[in-house]
Coordinates of C-alpha atoms in Angstrom, one line a residue:
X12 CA 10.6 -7.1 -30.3
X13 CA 7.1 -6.7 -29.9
X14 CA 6.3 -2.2 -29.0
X15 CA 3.6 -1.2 -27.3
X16 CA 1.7 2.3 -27.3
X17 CA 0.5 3.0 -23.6
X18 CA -1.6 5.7 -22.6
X19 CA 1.1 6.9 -20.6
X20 CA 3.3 7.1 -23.8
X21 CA 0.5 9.2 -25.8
X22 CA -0.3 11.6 -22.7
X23 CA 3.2 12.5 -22.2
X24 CA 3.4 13.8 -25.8
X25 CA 0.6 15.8 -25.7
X26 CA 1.4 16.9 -22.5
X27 CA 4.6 18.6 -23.6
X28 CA 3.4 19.9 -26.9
X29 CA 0.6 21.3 -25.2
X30 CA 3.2 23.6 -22.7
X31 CA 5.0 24.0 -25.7
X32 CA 2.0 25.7 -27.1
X33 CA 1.3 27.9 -24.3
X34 CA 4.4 28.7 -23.4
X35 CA 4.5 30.1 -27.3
X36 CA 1.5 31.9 -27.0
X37 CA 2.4 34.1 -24.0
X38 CA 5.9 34.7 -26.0
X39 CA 7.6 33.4 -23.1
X40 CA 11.4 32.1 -23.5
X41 CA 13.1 29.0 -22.3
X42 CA 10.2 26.9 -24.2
X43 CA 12.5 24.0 -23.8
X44 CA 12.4 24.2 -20.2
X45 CA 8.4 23.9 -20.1
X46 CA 9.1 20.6 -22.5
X47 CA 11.2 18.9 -19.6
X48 CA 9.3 20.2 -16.7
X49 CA 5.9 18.3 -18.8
X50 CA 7.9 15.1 -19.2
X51 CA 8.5 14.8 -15.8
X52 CA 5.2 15.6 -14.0
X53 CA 3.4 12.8 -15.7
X54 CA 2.1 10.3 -13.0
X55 CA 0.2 6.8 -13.3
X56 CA -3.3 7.8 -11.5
X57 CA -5.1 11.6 -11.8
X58 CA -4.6 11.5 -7.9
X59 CA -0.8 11.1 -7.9
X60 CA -0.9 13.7 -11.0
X61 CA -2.5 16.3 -8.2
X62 CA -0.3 15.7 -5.7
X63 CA 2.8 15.5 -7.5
X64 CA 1.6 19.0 -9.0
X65 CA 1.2 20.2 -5.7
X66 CA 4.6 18.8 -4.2
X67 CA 6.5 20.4 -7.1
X68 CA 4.4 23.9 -6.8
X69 CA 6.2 23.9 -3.9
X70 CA 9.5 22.1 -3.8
X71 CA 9.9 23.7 -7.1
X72 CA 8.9 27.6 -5.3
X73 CA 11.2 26.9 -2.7
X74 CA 14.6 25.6 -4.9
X75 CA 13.5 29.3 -7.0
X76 CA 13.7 31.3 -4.3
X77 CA 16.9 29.7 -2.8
X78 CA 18.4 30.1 -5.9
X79 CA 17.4 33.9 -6.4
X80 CA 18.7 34.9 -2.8
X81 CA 22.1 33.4 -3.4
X82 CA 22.8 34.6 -6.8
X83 CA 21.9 38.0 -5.5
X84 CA 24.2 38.3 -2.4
X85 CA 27.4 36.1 -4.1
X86 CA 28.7 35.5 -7.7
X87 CA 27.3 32.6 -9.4
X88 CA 30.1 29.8 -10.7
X89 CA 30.2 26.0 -10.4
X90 CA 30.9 25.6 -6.9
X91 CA 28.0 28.0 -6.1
X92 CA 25.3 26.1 -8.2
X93 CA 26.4 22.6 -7.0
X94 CA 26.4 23.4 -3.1
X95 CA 23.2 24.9 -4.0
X96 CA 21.9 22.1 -5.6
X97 CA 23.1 20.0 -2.2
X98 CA 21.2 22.4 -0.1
X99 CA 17.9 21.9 -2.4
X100 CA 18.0 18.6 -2.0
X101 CA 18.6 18.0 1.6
X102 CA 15.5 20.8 2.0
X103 CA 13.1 18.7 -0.4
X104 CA 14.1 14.8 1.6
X105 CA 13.8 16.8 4.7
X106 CA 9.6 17.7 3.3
X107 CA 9.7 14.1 2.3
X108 CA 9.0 15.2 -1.6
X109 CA 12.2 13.1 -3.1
X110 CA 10.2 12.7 -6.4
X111 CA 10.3 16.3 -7.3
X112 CA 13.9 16.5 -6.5
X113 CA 15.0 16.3 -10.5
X114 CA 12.7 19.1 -11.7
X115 CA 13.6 21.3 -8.5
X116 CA 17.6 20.9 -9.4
X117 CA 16.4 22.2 -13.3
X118 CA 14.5 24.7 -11.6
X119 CA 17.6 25.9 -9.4
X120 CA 20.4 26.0 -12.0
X121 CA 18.0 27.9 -14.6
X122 CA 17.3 30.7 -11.5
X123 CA 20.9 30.8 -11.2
X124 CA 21.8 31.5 -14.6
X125 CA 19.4 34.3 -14.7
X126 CA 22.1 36.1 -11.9
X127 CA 20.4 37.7 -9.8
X128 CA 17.4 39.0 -12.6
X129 CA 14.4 38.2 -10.7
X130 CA 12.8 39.3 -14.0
X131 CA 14.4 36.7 -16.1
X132 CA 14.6 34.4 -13.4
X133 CA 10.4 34.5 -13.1
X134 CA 10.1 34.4 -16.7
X135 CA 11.5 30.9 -16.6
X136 CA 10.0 29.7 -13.1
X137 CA 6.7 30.3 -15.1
X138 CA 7.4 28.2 -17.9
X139 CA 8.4 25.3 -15.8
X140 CA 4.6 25.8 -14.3
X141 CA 3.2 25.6 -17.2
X142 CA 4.7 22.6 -17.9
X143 CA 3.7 20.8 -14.5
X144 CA 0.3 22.4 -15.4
X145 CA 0.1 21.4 -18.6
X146 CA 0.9 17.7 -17.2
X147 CA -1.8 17.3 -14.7
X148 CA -4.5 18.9 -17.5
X149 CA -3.8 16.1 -19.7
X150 CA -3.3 13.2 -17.1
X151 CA -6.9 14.2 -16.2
X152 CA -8.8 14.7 -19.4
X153 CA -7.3 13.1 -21.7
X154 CA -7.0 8.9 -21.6
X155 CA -7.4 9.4 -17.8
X156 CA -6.3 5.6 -16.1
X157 CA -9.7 3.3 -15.4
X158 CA -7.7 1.5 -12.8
X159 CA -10.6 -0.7 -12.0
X160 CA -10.3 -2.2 -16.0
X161 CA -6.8 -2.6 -15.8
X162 CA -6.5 -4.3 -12.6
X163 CA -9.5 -6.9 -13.5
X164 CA -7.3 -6.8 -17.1
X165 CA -4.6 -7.8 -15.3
X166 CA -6.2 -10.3 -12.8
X167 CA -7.7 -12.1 -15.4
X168 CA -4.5 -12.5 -17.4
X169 CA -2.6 -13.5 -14.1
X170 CA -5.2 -16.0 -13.8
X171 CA -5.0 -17.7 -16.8
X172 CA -1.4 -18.1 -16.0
X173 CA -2.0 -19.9 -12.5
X174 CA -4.8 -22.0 -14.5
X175 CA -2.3 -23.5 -16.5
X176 CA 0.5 -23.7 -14.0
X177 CA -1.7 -25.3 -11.1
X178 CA -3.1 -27.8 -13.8
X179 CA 0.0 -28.7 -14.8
X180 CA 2.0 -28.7 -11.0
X181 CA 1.1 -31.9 -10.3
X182 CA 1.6 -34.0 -13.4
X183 CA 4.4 -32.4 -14.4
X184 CA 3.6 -31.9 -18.1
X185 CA 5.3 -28.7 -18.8
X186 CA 8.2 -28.5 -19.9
X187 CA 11.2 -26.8 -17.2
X188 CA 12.4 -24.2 -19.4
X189 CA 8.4 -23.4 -20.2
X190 CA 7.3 -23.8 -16.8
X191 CA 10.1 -20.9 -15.5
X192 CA 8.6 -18.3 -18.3
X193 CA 5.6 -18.8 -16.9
X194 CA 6.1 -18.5 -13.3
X195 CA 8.1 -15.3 -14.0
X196 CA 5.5 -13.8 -16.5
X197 CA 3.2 -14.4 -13.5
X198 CA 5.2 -13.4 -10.9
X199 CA 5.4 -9.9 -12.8
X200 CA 1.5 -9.9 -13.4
X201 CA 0.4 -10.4 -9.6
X202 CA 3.4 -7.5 -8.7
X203 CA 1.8 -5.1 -11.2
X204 CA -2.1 -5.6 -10.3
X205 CA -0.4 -5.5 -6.4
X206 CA 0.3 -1.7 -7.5
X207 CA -2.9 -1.4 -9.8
X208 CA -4.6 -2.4 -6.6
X209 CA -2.6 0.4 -4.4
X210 CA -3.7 3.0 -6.8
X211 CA -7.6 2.0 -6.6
X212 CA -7.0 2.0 -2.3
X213 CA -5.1 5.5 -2.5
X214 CA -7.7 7.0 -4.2
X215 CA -10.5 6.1 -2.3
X216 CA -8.9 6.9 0.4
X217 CA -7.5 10.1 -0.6
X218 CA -9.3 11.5 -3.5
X219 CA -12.6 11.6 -1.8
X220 CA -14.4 13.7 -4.2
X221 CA -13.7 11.4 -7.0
X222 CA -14.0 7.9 -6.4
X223 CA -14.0 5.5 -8.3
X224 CA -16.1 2.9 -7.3
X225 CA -17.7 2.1 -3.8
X226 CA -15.9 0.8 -0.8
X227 CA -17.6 -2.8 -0.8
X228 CA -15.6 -3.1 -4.3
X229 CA -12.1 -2.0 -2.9
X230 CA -12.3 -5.0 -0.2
X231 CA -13.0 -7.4 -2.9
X232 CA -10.4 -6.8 -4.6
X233 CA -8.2 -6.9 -1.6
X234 CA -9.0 -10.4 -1.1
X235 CA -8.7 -11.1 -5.0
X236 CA -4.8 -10.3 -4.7
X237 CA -5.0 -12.1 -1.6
X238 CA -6.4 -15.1 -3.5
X239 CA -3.8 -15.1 -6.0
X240 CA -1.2 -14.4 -3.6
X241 CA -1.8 -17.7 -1.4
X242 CA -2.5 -19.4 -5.0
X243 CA 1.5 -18.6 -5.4
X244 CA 2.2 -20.2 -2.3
X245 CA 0.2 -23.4 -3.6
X246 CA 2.9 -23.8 -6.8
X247 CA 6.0 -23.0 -4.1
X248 CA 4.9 -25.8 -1.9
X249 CA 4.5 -28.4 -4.6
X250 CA 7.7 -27.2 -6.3
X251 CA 10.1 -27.4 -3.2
X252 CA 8.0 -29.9 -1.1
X253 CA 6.1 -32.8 -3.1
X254 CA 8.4 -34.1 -5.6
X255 CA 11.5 -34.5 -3.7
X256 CA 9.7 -36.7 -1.2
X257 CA 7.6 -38.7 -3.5
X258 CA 7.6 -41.7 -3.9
X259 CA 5.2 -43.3 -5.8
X260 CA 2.2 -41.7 -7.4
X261 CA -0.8 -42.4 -5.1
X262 CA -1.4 -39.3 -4.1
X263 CA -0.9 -38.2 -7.3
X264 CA -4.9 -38.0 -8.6
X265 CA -6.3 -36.3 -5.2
X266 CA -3.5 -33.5 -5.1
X267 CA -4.4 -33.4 -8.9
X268 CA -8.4 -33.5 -8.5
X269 CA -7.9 -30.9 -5.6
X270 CA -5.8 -28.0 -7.9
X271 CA -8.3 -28.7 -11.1
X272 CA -11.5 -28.1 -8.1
X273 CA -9.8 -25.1 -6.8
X274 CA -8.5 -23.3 -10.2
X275 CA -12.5 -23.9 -11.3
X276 CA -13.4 -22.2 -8.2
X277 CA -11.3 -19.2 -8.7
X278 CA -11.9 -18.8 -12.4
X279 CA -15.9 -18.9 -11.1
X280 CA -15.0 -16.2 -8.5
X281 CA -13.6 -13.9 -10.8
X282 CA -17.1 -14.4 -13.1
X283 CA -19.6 -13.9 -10.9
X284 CA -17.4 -10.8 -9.4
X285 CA -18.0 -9.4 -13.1
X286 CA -21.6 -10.2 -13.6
X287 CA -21.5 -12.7 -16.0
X288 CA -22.7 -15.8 -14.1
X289 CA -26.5 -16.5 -14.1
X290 CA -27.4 -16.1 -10.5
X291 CA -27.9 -19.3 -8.4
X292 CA -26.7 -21.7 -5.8
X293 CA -23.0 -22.4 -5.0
X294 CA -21.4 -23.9 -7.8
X295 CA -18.5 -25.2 -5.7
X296 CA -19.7 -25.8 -1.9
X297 CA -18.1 -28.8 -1.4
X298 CA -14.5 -27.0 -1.7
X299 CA -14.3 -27.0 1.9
X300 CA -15.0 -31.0 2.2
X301 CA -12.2 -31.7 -0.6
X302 CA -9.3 -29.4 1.2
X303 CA -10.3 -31.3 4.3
X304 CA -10.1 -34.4 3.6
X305 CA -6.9 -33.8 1.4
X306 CA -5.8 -32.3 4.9
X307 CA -6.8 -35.1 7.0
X308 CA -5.6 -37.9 4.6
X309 CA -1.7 -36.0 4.3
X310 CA -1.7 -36.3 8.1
X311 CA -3.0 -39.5 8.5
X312 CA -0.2 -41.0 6.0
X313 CA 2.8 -38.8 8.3
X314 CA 1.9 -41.9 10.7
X315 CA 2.7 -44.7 8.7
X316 CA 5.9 -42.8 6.9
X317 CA 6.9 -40.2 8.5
X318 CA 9.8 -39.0 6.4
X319 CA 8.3 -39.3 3.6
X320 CA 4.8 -38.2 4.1
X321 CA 5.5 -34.8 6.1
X322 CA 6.1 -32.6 3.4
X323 CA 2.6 -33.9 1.3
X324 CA 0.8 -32.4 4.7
X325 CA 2.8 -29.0 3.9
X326 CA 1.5 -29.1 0.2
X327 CA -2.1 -30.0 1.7
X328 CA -1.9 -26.7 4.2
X329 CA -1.3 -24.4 1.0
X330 CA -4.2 -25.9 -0.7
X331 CA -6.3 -25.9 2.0
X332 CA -5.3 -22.1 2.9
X333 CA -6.1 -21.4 -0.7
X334 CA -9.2 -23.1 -0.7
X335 CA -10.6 -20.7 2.3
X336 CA -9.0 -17.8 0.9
X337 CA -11.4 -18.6 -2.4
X338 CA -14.1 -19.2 -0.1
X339 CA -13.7 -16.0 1.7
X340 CA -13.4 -14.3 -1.5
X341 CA -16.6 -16.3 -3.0
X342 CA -18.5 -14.5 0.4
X343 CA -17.3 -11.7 -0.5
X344 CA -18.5 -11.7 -4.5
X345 CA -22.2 -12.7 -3.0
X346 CA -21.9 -9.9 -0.2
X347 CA -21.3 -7.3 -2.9
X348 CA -24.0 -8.6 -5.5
X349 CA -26.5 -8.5 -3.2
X350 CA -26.2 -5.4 -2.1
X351 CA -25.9 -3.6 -5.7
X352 CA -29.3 -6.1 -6.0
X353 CA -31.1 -4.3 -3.4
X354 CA -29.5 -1.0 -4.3
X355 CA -31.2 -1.5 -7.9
X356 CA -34.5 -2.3 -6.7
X357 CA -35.1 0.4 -4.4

């Protein structure tokens, strides 16, 4: 089994060695506590590692204080702490905040044990602090995500799976058992730069002062996962509608000529979105013509055979919904370029 050392991984070791180390060097007890509090405050994005910070600054303020007024007016035992532990976590659904519940409830009980010694109990309120501190510190300087790399990482990859699947759909070459690994593996690709792209949206959205590229970019790359999305839909409809009504191989070559245009298209979409095409004419203008006329033929043969013809004209929608959705995208790349080109030359 094949182990992989993520940024994610490395972050969250430094983080908590790093409270460890403060916590240490103010000779504060409960070290431990700053260790856990670190392991949990670790987020995916610098933005999420803010406002998680700030959610459990306060969910994590308010299960203290909770827990220091009860343990001073009643005698802490089980019962106490777990109805108290109910109450913190209706308060922190109620604020919406449900991913801070864990480190509140570790917050709470370690009030509680301190029994009513607001002393004790703020000595180890301010270790869990520096823990959530120590977290966001880390999550920001050091390895912080570049989710712009990893979501054209990840788009690339997901692409090179859909090249050889869409190649393939038609013909029938790959083996079943082959052909399912695939489709999963991409399936799981397009859901994580689906996510990769929420993260780049949220923070331009929300993290103003820090964004990470220009807007121009963000609508792009919405239309990238839209791409691949409707590119999906293209392998569904051949799965579950083309080969149980065919019946002979005619149409074979144009449904086959039609995926290898519009795979070539994509794959040159996702180029000149990074630069590395020389600048020039449409490469692939006549995309529009092909998904047409595959279209028009489908329809034309429901006429003659209608049972067995309808479902090709289903297969012929996806691919001529994919084929605008690479158009659009295509637009889109040219929009973007020449704008940065004017940008430049001013």
């Amino acid at each position: 089994m094949n182990v992989t050392i993520g940024a994610r991984v490395v972050k969250t070791g430094i983080a908590v060695a790093l409270a460890l180390y403060i916590t240490q060097q103010l000779g504060l007890k409960g070290v431990t506590i700053a260790g856990v509090a670190a392991i949990f405050a670790i987020q995916p994005s610098v933005y999420k590692s803010w406002q998680h910070m700030l959610e459990q600054v306060q969910t994590n303020t308010l299960g203290a204080i909770l827990a220091l007024g009860v343990s001073l007016v009643m005698p802490v035992n089980e019962v106490v702490v777990g109805l108290t532990c109910i109450a913190v976590i209706l308060i922190t659904l109620a604020l919406r905040m449900e991913s801070t519940v864990a480190l509140t409830l570790v917050t709470t009980i370690v009030v509680l044990e301190a029994g009513g010694e607001w002393m004790y109990a703020l000595e180890r309120f301010s270790t869990i602090l520096i823990g959530i501190a120590s977290a966001f510190l880390v999550n920001a300087v050091v390895l912080p995500p570049n989710h712009r790399k990893q979501f054209l990482d990840g788009y690339r990859d997901a692409l090179g799976t859909m090249s050889l699947l869409l190649r393939t759909a038609v013909s029938d070459e790959l083996k079943e058992g082959e052909a399912k690994s695939q489709r999963d593996r991409l399936n799981d690709t397009v859901r994580k730069i689906s996510e990769r792209y929420g993260m780049l949206e949220e923070e331009w959205r929300k993290w103003k002062r820090f964004r990470p590229q220009p807007g121009r970019h963000l609508v792009v790359q919405k239309q990238m996962v839209r791409a691949m999305t409707v590119g999906l839909l293209v392998l569904d409809a051949v799965q579950v509608h083309y080969f149980p009504q065919r019946k002979d191989d005619s149409a074979d070559r144009a449904f086959d000529d039609a995926l290898e245009e519009l795979i070539r298209y994509h794959e040159y979409a996702l180029l000149k979105y990074e630069g590395k095409m020389k600048p020039g004419e449409q490469l692939y203008d006549k995309v529009g013509e092909l998904t047409e006329r595959l279209l028009r033929d489908a329809i034309e043969r429901v006429g003659g055979e209608p049972k067995s013809s309808v479902s090709l004209v289903v297969v012929a929608s996806a691919i001529y919904e994919y084929g605008r959705q690479l158009r659009r995208l295509d637009k889109m790349v040219g929009h973007v370029q020449g704008g940065e080109e004017a940008a430049s030359a001013e």
